[in-house]
C-alpha positions as MATLAB code, in Angstrom:
seq = 'XXXXXXXXXXXXXXXXXXXXXXXXXXXXXXXXXXXXXXXXXXXXXXXXXXXXXXXXXXXXXXXXXXXXXXXXXXXXXXXXXXXXXXXXXXXXXXXXXXXXXXXXXXXXXXXXXXXXXXXXXXX';
ca = [
       0.138  -49.979  -27.421;
      -2.448  -48.447  -25.119;
      -3.157  -49.756  -21.662;
      -6.340  -48.883  -19.830;
      -6.937  -49.685  -16.180;
     -10.360  -49.285  -14.622;
     -11.070  -48.874  -10.930;
     -13.884  -47.792   -8.648;
     -16.304  -50.647   -9.080;
     -17.933  -52.394   -6.165;
     -21.186  -53.246   -4.475;
     -23.724  -50.579   -3.623;
     -27.343  -50.407   -2.606;
     -29.987  -49.149   -4.978;
     -30.047  -45.378   -5.051;
     -26.366  -45.134   -4.264;
     -23.481  -43.760   -6.275;
     -20.135  -44.902   -7.591;
     -17.415  -43.209   -9.595;
     -15.433  -45.292  -12.023;
     -11.990  -44.222  -13.184;
      -9.994  -45.311  -16.202;
      -6.310  -44.511  -16.293;
      -4.601  -44.580  -19.686;
      -0.944  -45.231  -20.336;
       1.292  -42.495  -21.673;
      -0.308  -39.541  -23.384;
      -2.883  -41.616  -25.195;
      -6.027  -40.256  -23.671;
      -5.503  -36.735  -24.971;
      -5.985  -37.799  -28.586;
      -8.582  -40.518  -28.045;
     -12.307  -40.700  -27.999;
     -13.089  -42.427  -24.717;
     -16.095  -44.532  -23.874;
     -17.598  -46.719  -21.196;
     -19.360  -49.928  -22.137;
     -21.027  -52.489  -19.907;
     -22.013  -56.112  -20.098;
     -24.422  -57.866  -17.779;
     -24.522  -61.655  -17.492;
     -26.322  -63.172  -20.443;
     -26.523  -59.866  -22.289;
     -24.545  -58.261  -25.077;
     -22.057  -55.535  -24.350;
     -23.480  -52.090  -24.920;
     -22.294  -48.522  -24.778;
     -22.986  -46.483  -21.668;
     -21.379  -43.149  -22.526;
     -18.612  -41.588  -24.570;
     -16.710  -38.332  -24.620;
     -14.879  -36.950  -27.607;
     -11.647  -35.055  -27.869;
     -11.594  -31.333  -28.571;
     -14.987  -29.982  -27.564;
     -15.660  -32.939  -25.245;
     -19.027  -33.723  -26.725;
     -20.817  -36.514  -24.913;
     -23.245  -39.292  -25.677;
     -25.287  -41.294  -23.184;
     -27.391  -44.374  -23.563;
     -31.046  -43.631  -22.841;
     -30.976  -45.912  -19.822;
     -28.402  -43.764  -18.019;
     -29.261  -40.243  -19.143;
     -29.630  -37.886  -16.215;
     -27.956  -40.344  -13.837;
     -24.470  -40.918  -15.250;
     -21.845  -38.348  -16.194;
     -18.717  -39.008  -18.221;
     -15.757  -36.678  -17.920;
     -12.071  -36.625  -18.742;
      -8.939  -35.102  -17.284;
      -6.272  -35.149  -19.956;
      -3.631  -33.883  -17.545;
      -4.176  -37.004  -15.452;
      -4.746  -39.300  -18.447;
      -7.961  -40.382  -16.797;
     -11.601  -40.642  -17.769;
     -14.379  -40.936  -15.228;
     -17.914  -42.210  -15.041;
     -19.958  -40.764  -12.203;
     -22.947  -43.010  -11.589;
     -25.815  -41.786   -9.435;
     -29.228  -43.219   -8.554;
     -27.989  -46.700   -9.288;
     -30.480  -49.495   -9.743;
     -30.090  -53.289   -9.929;
     -30.417  -52.963  -13.719;
     -27.041  -51.205  -13.713;
     -25.313  -54.330  -12.423;
     -22.680  -55.275  -14.981;
     -19.007  -55.395  -15.799;
     -17.986  -51.932  -16.911;
     -15.266  -51.483  -19.516;
     -13.303  -48.421  -20.516;
     -12.347  -48.121  -24.179;
     -10.207  -45.806  -26.293;
     -10.622  -45.183  -29.980;
     -12.304  -42.908  -32.477;
     -15.638  -41.116  -32.363;
     -16.674  -42.079  -35.904;
     -20.383  -42.157  -35.194;
     -22.710  -40.420  -32.786;
     -23.609  -43.713  -31.157;
     -20.304  -45.423  -30.348;
     -19.664  -48.828  -31.881;
     -17.348  -51.487  -30.484;
     -15.452  -51.672  -33.779;
     -14.220  -48.096  -33.389;
     -12.507  -48.820  -30.070;
      -9.407  -50.988  -30.447;
      -8.193  -50.573  -26.884;
     -10.033  -51.934  -23.853;
      -9.477  -52.204  -20.149;
      -9.969  -55.377  -18.165;
     -13.252  -54.219  -16.675;
     -14.521  -53.392  -13.222;
     -17.581  -55.019  -11.670;
     -20.511  -52.953  -10.458;
     -23.161  -54.719   -8.406;
     -26.306  -52.940   -7.250;
     -28.649  -54.643   -4.809;
];
């Protein structure tokens, strides 16, 4: 069983930055495709970014390209999401997920393990 714990959320003014962290239990992260999803009130959950194993290929949603950076540190069993130039449209609950990179655009169904989420509020 995989446990994921997110941290780093909070409230920030537009234009500011936050770095989210997701710590994975055991040695799980090393062999997992990792992704960040987000869900705003009244909206469906959608992928923000993902990073594969091996060559660490990345994918970003169009809305965050050039502003967000996903990275992973397997030695620390942690994946990060650096978020810059934040806008109110980025306000959401952010979830870390572990699974398989079956498709270029990550799908919820390929990620069986989820964290509890961390709230990001941009005003």
